[in-house]
mmCIF file of C-alpha atoms in Angstrom:
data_model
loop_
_atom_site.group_PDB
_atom_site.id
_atom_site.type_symbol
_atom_site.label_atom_id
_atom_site.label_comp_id
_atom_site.label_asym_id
_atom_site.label_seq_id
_atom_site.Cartn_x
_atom_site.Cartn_y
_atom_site.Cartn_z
ATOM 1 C CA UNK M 1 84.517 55.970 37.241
ATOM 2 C CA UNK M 2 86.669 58.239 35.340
ATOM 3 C CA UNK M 3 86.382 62.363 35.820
ATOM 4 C CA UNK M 4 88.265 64.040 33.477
ATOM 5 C CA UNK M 5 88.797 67.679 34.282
ATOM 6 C CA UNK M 6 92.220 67.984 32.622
ATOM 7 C CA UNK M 7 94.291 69.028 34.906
ATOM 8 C CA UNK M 8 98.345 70.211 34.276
ATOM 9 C CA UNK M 9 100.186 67.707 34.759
ATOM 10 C CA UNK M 10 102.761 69.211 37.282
ATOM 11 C CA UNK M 11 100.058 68.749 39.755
ATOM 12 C CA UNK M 12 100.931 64.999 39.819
ATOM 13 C CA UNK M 13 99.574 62.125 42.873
ATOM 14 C CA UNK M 14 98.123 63.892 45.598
ATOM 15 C CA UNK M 15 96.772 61.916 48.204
ATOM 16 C CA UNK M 16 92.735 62.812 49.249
ATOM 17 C CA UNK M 17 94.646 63.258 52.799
ATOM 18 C CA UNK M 18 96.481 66.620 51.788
ATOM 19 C CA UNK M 19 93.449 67.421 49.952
ATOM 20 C CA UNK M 20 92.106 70.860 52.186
ATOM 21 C CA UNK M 21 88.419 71.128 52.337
ATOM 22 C CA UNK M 22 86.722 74.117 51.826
ATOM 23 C CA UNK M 23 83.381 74.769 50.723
ATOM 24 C CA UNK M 24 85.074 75.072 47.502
ATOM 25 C CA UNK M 25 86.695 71.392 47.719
ATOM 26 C CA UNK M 26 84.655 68.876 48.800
ATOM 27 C CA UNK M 27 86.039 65.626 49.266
ATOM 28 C CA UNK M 28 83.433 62.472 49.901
ATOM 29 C CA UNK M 29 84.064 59.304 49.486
ATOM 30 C CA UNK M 30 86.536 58.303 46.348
ATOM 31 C CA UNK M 31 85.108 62.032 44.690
ATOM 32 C CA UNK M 32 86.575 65.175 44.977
ATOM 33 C CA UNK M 33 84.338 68.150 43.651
ATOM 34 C CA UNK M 34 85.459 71.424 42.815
ATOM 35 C CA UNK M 35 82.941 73.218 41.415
ATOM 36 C CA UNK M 36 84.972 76.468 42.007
ATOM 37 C CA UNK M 37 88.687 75.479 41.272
ATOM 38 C CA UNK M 38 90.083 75.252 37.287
ATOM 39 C CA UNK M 39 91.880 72.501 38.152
ATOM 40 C CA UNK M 40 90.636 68.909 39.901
ATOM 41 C CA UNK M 41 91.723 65.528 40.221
ATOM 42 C CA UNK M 42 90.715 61.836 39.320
ATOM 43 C CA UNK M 43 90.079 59.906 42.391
ATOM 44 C CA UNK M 44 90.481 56.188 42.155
ATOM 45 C CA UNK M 45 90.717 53.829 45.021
ATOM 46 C CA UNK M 46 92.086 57.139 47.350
ATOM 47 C CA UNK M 47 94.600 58.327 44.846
ATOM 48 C CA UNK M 48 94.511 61.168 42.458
ATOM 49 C CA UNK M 49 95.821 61.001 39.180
ATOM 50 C CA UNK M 50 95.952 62.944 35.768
ATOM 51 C CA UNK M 51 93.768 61.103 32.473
ATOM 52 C CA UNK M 52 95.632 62.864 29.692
ATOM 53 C CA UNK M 53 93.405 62.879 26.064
ATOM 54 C CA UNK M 54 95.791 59.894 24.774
ATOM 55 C CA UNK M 55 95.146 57.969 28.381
ATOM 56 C CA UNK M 56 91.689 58.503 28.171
ATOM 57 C CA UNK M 57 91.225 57.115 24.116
ATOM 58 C CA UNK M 58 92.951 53.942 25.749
ATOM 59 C CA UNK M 59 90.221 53.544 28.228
ATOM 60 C CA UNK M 60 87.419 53.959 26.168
ATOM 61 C CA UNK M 61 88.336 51.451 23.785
ATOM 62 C CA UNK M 62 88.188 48.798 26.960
ATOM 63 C CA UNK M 63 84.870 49.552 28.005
ATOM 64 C CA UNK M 64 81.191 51.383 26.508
ATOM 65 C CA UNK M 65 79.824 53.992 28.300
ATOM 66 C CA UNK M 66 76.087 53.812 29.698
ATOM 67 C CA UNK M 67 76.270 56.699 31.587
ATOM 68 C CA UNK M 68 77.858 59.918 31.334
ATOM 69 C CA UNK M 69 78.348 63.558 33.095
ATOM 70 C CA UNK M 70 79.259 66.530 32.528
ATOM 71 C CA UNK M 71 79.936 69.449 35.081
ATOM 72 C CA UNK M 72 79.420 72.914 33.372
ATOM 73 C CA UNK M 73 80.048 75.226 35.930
ATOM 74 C CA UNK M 74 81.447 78.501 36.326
ATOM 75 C CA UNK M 75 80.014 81.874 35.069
ATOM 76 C CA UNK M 76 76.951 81.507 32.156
ATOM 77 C CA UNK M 77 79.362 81.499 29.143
ATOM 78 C CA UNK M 78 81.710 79.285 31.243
ATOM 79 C CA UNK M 79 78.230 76.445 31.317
ATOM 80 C CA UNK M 80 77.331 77.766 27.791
ATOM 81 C CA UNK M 81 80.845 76.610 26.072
ATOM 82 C CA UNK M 82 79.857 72.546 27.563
ATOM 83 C CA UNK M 83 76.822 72.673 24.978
ATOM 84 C CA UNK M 84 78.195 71.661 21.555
ATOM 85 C CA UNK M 85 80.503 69.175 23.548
ATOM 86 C CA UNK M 86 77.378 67.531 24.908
ATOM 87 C CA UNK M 87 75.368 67.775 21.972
ATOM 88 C CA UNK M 88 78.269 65.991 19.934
ATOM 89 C CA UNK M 89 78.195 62.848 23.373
ATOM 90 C CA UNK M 90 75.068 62.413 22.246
ATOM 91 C CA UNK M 91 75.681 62.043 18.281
ATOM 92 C CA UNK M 92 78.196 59.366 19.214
ATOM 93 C CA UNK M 93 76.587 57.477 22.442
ATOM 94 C CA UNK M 94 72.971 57.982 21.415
ATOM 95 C CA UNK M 95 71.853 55.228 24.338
ATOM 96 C CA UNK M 96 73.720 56.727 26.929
ATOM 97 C CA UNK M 97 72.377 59.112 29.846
ATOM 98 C CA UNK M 98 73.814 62.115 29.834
ATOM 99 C CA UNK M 99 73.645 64.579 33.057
ATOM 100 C CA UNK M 100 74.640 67.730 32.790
ATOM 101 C CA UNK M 101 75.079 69.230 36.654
ATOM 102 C CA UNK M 102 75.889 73.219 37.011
ATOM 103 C CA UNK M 103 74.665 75.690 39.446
ATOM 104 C CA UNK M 104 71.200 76.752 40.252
ATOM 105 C CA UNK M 105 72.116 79.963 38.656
ATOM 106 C CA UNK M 106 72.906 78.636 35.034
ATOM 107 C CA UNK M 107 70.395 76.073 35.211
ATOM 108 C CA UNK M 108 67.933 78.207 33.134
ATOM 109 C CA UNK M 109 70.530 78.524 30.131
ATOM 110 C CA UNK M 110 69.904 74.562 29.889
ATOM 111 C CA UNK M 111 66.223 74.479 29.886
ATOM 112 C CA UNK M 112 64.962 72.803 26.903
ATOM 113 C CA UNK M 113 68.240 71.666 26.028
ATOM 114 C CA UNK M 114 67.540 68.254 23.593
ATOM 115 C CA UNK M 115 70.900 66.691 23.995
ATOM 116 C CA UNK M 116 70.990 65.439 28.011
ATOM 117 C CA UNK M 117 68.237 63.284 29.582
ATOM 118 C CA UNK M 118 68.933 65.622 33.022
ATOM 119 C CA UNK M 119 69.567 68.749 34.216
ATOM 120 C CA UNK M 120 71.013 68.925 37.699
ATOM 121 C CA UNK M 121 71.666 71.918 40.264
ATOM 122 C CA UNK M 122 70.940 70.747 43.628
ATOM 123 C CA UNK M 123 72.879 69.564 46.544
ATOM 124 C CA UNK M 124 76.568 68.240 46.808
ATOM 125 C CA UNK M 125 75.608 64.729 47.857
ATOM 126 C CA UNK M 126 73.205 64.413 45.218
ATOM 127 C CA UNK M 127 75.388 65.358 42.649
ATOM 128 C CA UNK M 128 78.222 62.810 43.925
ATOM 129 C CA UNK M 129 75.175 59.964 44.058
ATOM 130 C CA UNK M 130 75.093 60.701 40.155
ATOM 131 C CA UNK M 131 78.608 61.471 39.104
ATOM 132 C CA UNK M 132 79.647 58.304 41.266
ATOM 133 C CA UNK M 133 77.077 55.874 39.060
ATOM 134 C CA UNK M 134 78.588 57.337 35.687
ATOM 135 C CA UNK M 135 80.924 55.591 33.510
ATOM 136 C CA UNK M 136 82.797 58.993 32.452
ATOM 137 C CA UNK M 137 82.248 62.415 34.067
ATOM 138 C CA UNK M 138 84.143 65.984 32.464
ATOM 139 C CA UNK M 139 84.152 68.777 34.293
ATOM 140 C CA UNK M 140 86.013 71.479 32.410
ATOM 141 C CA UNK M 141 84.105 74.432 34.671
ATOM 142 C CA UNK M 142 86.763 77.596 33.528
ATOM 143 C CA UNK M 143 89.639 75.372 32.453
ATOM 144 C CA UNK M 144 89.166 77.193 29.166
ATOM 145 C CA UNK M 145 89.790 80.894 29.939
ATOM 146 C CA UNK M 146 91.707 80.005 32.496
ATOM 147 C CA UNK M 147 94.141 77.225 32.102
ATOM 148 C CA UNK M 148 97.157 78.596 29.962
ATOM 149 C CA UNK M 149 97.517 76.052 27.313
ATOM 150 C CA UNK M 150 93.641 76.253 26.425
ATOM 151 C CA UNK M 151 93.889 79.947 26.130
ATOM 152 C CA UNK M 152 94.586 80.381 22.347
ATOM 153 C CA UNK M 153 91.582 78.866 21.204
ATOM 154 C CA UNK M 154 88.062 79.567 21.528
ATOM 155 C CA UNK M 155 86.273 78.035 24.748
ATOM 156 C CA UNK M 156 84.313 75.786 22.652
ATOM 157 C CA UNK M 157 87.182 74.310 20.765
ATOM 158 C CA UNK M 158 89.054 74.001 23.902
ATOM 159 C CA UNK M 159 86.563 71.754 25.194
ATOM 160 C CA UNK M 160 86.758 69.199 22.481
ATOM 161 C CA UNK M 161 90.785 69.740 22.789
ATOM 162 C CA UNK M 162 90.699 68.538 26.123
ATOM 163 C CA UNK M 163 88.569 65.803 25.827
ATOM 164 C CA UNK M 164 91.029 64.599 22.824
ATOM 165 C CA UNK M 165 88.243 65.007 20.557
ATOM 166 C CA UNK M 166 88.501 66.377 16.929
ATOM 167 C CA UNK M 167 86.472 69.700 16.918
ATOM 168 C CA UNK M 168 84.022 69.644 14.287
ATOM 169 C CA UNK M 169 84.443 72.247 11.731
ATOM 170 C CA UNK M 170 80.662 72.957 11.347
ATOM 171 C CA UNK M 171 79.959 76.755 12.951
ATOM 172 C CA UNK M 172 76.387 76.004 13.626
ATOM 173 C CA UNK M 173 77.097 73.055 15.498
ATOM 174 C CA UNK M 174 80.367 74.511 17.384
ATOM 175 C CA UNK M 175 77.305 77.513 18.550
ATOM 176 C CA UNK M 176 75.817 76.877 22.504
ATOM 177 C CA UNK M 177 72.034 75.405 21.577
ATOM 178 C CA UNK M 178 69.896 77.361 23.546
ATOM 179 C CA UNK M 179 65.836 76.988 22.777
ATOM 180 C CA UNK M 180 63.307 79.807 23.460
ATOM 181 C CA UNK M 181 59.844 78.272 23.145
ATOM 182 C CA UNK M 182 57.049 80.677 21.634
ATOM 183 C CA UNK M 183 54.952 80.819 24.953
ATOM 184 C CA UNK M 184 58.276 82.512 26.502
ATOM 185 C CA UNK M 185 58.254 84.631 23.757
ATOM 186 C CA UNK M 186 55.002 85.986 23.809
ATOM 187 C CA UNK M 187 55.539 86.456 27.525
ATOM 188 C CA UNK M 188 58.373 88.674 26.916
ATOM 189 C CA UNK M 189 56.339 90.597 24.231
ATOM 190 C CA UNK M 190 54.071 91.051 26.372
ATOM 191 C CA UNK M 191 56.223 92.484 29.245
ATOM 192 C CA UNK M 192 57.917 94.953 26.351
ATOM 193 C CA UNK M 193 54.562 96.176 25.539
ATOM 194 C CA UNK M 194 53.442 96.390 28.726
ATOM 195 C CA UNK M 195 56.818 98.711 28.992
ATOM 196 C CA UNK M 196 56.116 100.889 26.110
ATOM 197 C CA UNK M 197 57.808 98.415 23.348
ATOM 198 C CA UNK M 198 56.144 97.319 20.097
ATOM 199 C CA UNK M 199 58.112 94.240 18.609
ATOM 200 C CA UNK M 200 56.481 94.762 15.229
ATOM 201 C CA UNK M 201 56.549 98.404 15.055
ATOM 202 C CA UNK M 202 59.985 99.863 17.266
ATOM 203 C CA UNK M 203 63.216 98.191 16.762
ATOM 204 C CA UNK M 204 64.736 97.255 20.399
ATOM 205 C CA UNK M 205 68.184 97.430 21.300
ATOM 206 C CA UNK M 206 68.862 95.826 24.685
ATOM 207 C CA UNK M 207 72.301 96.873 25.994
ATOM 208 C CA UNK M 208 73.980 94.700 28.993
ATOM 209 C CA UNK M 209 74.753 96.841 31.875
ATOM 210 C CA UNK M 210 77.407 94.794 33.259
ATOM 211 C CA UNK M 211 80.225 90.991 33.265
ATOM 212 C CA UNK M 212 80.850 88.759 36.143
ATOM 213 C CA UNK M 213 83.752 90.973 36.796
ATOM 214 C CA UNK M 214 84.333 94.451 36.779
ATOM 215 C CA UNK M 215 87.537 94.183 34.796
ATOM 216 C CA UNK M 216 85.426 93.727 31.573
ATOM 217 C CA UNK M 217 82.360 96.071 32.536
ATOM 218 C CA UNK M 218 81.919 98.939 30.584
ATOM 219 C CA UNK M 219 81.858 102.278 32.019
ATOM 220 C CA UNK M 220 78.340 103.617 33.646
ATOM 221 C CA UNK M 221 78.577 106.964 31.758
ATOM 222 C CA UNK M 222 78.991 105.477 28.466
ATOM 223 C CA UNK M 223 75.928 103.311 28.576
ATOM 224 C CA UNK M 224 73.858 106.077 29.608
ATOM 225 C CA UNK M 225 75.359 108.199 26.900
ATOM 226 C CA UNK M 226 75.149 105.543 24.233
ATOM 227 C CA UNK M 227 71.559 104.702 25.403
ATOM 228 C CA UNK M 228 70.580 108.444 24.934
ATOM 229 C CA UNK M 229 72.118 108.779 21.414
ATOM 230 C CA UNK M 230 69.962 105.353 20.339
ATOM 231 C CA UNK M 231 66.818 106.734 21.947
ATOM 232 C CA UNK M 232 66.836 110.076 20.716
ATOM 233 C CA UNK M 233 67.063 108.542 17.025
ATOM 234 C CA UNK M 234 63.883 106.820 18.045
ATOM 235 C CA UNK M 235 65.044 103.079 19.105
ATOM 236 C CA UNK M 236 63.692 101.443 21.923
ATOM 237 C CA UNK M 237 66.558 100.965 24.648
ATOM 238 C CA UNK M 238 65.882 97.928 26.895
ATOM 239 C CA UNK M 239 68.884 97.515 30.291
ATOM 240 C CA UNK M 240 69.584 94.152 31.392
ATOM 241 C CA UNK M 241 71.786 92.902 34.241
ATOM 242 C CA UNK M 242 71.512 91.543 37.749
ATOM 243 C CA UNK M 243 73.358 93.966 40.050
ATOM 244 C CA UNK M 244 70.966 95.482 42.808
ATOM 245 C CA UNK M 245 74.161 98.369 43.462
ATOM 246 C CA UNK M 246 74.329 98.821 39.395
ATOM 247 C CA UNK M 247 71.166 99.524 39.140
ATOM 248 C CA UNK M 248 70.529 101.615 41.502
ATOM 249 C CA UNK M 249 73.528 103.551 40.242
ATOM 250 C CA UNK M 250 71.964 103.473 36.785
ATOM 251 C CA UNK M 251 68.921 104.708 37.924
ATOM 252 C CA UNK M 252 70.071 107.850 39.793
ATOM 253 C CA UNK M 253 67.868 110.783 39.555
ATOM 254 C CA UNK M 254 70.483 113.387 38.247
ATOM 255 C CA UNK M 255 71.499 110.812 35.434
ATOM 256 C CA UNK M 256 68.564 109.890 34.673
ATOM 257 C CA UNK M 257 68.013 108.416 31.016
ATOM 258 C CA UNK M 258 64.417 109.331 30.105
ATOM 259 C CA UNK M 259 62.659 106.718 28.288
ATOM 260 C CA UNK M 260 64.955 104.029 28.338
ATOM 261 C CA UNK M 261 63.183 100.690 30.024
ATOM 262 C CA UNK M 262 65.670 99.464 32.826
ATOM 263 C CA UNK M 263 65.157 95.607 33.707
ATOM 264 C CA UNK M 264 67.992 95.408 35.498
ATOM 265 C CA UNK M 265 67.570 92.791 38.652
ATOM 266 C CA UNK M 266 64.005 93.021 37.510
ATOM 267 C CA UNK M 267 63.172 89.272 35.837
ATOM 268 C CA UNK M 268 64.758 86.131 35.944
ATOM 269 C CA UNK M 269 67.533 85.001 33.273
ATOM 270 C CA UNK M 270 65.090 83.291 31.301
ATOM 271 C CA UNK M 271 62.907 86.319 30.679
ATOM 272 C CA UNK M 272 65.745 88.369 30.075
ATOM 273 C CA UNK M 273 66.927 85.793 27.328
ATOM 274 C CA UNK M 274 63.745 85.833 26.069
ATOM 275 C CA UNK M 275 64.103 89.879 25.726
ATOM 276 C CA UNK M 276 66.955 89.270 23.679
ATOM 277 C CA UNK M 277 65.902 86.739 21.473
ATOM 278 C CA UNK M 278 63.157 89.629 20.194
ATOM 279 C CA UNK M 279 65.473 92.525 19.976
ATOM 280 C CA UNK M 280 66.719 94.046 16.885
ATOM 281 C CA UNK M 281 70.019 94.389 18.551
ATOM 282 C CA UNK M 282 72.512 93.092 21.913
ATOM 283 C CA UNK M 283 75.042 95.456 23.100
ATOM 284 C CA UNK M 284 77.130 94.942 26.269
ATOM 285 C CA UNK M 285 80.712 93.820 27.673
ATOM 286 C CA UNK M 286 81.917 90.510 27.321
ATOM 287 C CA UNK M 287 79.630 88.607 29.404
ATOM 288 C CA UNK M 288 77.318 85.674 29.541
ATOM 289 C CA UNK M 289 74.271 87.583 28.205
ATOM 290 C CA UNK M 290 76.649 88.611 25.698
ATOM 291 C CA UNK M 291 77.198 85.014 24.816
ATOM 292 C CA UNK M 292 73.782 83.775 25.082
ATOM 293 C CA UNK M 293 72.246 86.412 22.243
ATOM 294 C CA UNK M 294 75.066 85.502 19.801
ATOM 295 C CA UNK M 295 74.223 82.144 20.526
ATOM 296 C CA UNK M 296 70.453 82.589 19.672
ATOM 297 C CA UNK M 297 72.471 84.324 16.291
ATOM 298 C CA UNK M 298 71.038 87.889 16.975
ATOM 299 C CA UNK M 299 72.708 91.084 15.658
ATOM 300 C CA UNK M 300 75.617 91.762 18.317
ATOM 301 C CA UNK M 301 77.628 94.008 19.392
ATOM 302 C CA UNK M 302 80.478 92.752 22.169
ATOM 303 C CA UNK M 303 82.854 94.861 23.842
ATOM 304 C CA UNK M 304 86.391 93.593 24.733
ATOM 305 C CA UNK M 305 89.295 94.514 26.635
ATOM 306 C CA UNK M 306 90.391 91.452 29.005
ATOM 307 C CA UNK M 307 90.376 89.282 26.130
ATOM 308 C CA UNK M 308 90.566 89.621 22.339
ATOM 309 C CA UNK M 309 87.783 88.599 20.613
ATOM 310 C CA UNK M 310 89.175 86.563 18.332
ATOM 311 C CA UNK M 311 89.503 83.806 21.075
ATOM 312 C CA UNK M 312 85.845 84.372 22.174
ATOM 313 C CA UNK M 313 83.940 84.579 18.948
ATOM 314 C CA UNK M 314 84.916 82.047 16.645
ATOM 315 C CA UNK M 315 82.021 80.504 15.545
ATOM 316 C CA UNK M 316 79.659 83.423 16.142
ATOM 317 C CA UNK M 317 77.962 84.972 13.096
ATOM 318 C CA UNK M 318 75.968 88.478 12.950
ATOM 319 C CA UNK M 319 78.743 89.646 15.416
ATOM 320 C CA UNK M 320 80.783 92.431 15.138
ATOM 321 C CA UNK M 321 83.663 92.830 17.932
ATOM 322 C CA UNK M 322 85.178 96.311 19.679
ATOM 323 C CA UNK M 323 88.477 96.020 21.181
ATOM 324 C CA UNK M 324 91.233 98.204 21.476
ATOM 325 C CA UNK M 325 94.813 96.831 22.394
ATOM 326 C CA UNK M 326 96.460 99.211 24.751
ATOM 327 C CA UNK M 327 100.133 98.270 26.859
ATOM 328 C CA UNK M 328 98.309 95.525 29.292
ATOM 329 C CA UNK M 329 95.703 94.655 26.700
ATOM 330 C CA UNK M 330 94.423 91.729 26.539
ATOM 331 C CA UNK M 331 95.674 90.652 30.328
ATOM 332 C CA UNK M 332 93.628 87.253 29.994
ATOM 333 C CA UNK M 333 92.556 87.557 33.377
ATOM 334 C CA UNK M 334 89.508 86.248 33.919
ATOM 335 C CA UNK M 335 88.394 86.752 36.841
ATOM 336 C CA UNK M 336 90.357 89.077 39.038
ATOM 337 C CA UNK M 337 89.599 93.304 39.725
ATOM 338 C CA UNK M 338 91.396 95.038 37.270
ATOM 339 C CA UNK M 339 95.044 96.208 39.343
ATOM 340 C CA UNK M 340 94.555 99.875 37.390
ATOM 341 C CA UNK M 341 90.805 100.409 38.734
ATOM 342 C CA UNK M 342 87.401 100.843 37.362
ATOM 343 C CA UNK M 343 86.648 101.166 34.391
ATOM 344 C CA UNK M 344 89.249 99.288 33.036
ATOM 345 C CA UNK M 345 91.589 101.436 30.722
ATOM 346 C CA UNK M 346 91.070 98.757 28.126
ATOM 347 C CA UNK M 347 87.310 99.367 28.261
ATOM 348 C CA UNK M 348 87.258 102.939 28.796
ATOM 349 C CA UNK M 349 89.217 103.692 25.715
ATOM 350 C CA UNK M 350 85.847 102.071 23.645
ATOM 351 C CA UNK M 351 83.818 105.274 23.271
ATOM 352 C CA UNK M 352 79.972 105.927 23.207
ATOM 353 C CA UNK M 353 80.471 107.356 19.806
ATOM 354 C CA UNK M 354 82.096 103.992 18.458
ATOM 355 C CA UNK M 355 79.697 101.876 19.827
ATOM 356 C CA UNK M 356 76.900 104.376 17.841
ATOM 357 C CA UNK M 357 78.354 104.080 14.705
ATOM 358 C CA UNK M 358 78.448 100.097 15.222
ATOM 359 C CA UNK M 359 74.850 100.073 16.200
ATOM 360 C CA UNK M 360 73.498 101.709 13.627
ATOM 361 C CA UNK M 361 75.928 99.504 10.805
ATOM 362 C CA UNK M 362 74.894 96.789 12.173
ATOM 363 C CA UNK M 363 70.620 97.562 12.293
ATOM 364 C CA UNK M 364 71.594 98.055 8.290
ATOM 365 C CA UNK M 365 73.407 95.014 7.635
ATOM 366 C CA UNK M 366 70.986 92.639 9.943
ATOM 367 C CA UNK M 367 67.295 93.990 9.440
ATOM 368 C CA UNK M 368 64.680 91.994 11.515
ATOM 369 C CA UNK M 369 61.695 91.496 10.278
ATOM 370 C CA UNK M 370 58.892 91.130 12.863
ATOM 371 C CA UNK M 371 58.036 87.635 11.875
ATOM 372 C CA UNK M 372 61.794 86.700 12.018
ATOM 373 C CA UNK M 373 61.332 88.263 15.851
ATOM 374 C CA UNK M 374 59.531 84.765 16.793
ATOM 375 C CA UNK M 375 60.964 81.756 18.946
ATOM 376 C CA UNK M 376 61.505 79.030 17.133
ATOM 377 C CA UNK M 377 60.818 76.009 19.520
#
């Protein structure tokens, strides 16, 4: 078994006995798995060792490959970026059984997902049963926004890059796959309407409250602000996020936003993508919801200050990017507390007003039609 999570090479041979185990490192067997670390080793016969792209083109010629995992962990967009990579394993080992393991918190992203004959999020020991009966296992869990040599491309193309695969030029393909079936999208019509929303008569702009990491949320006052302006023109404003302490923060009597329709920590991910794939519009920090409606190529609006966009949103269409470079702009840290507090100065310096004018450009250059507002399964 080879697992490939292309590591730098200064790490060199480490033996498994000056491996520390933590419930981030786990260390069973001949497997380490570090579902929380950007770097990992290859454990064969007690040793660790570094497969570099050229190394691991030399071993694939020697043998074919029946079964095959890949570990997309990491924050949603982290799991996201694995899909075109494991669409294009199965384009070129169409027999093989592909597993794709990730946390029980992204597992919904993958529902429906064509390209892997299993989706697994349970416990450590199953997850070493399977990765230790594959032929080839990647795990490339934040290597890509995180790993210094990686950072100048998009996380997508990094993938392939590490792998020492060609990326495929195709933008389509090179876009995460998610799949909304229509009975998720009526059930998300039907929540909206139950709400106050009409998806053939109001257009809905759902703004995301919040990232992973503070460093690249946007400040509280602005999306109350922004959600105001969009309102009072008459647009239905729908929240989404998953932070009990943000929302109650959002929800605040004295800053009250009247008729805006606050999901936040309300439904589960999958409902909340299905929200998106019927709006009109996505707003919100850079962020795996963020990712997810560009993904499903809806009309959106990201807002950048850890990272520039341009190694984010390569292959991303109906997307229009905010970012302002200031002195420590963009800091490429991914996930660390911002050392100048929150907001972000990076983040704060995108204004309410901006984000307006981008809303309403953008509802004129991508009109959705109500019919166009259905899932395609």
């Amino acid at each position: 078994m080879y697992l490939l999570y292309a590591p730098p090479k200064k790490f060199g041979f480490i033996p498994p006995s000056e491996y520390i185990l933590t419930p981030e490192v786990r260390f069973y067997k001949n497997v380490a798995f570090c579902p929380k670390q950007y770097w990992a080793k290859i454990h064969i016969d007690q040793g660790c060792i570094d497969i570099t792209p050229r190394t691991l083109k030399r071993i694939r010629k020697k043998r074919q490959l029946f079964r095959i995992a890949v570990v997309a962990t990491g924050g949603i967009g982290d799991s996201l970026w694995n899909m075109p990579f494991v669409r294009y394993l199965r384009g070129k080992y169409p027999n093989a059984t592909i597993f794709v393991i990730t946390e029980p918190k992204n597992k919904p992203v993958w529902l429906n997902f064509p390209y892997t004959n299993q989706i697994v999020s349970d416990d450590f020991y199953n997850m070493h049963n399977i990765i230790s009966r594959c032929d080839e296992v990647y795990y490339f869990g934040g290597v890509a926004t995180m790993y210094k040599k990686y950072m100048k491309y998009d996380p997508v193309e990094a993938i392939f890059l590490m792998a020492g695969e060609t990326p495929p030029k195709d933008k389509k393909f090179m876009r995460p796959h998610i799949v909304i079936t229509i009975e998720e999208g009526k059930r998300a019509e039907a929540l909206l309407r139950e709400k106050g929303a009409d998806i053939k008569k109001d257009k809905i702009i759902s703004i995301g409250t919040e990232s992973s990491t503070n460093n690249r949320n946007w400040p509280i006052e602005y999306i109350k602000e922004l959600s105001r302006a969009l309102i009072n023109d008459g647009y239905k404003v729908v929240w989404l996020g998953k932070n009990e302490e943000l929302s109650e923060r959002l929800i605040k009597d004295e800053n009250r936003v009247e008729g805006v329709i606050n999901l936040v920590k309300e439904i589960p991910l999958r409902m909340a993508m299905s929200i998106i794939s019927l709006s009109d519009l996505y707003i919100g920090p850079d962020s795996g919801l963020m990712h997810i409606a560009a993904s499903l190529e809806i009309p959106t609006i990201g807002l950048f200050g850890a990272f520039h966009p341009k190694v984010r949103t390569k292959f991303y269409i109906k997307f229009k990017a905010l970012f302002k470079k200031i002195k420590c702009s963009p800091c490429m840290e991914h996930w660390t507390e911002c050392p100048h507090g929150y907001p972000s100065p990076c983040m704060k310096v995108i204004t309410p007003k901006e984000v307006y004018l981008a809303a309403k450009e953008m509802l004129k250059k991508y009109p959705r039609e109500a019919i166009t507002k259905l899932p395609i399964e």
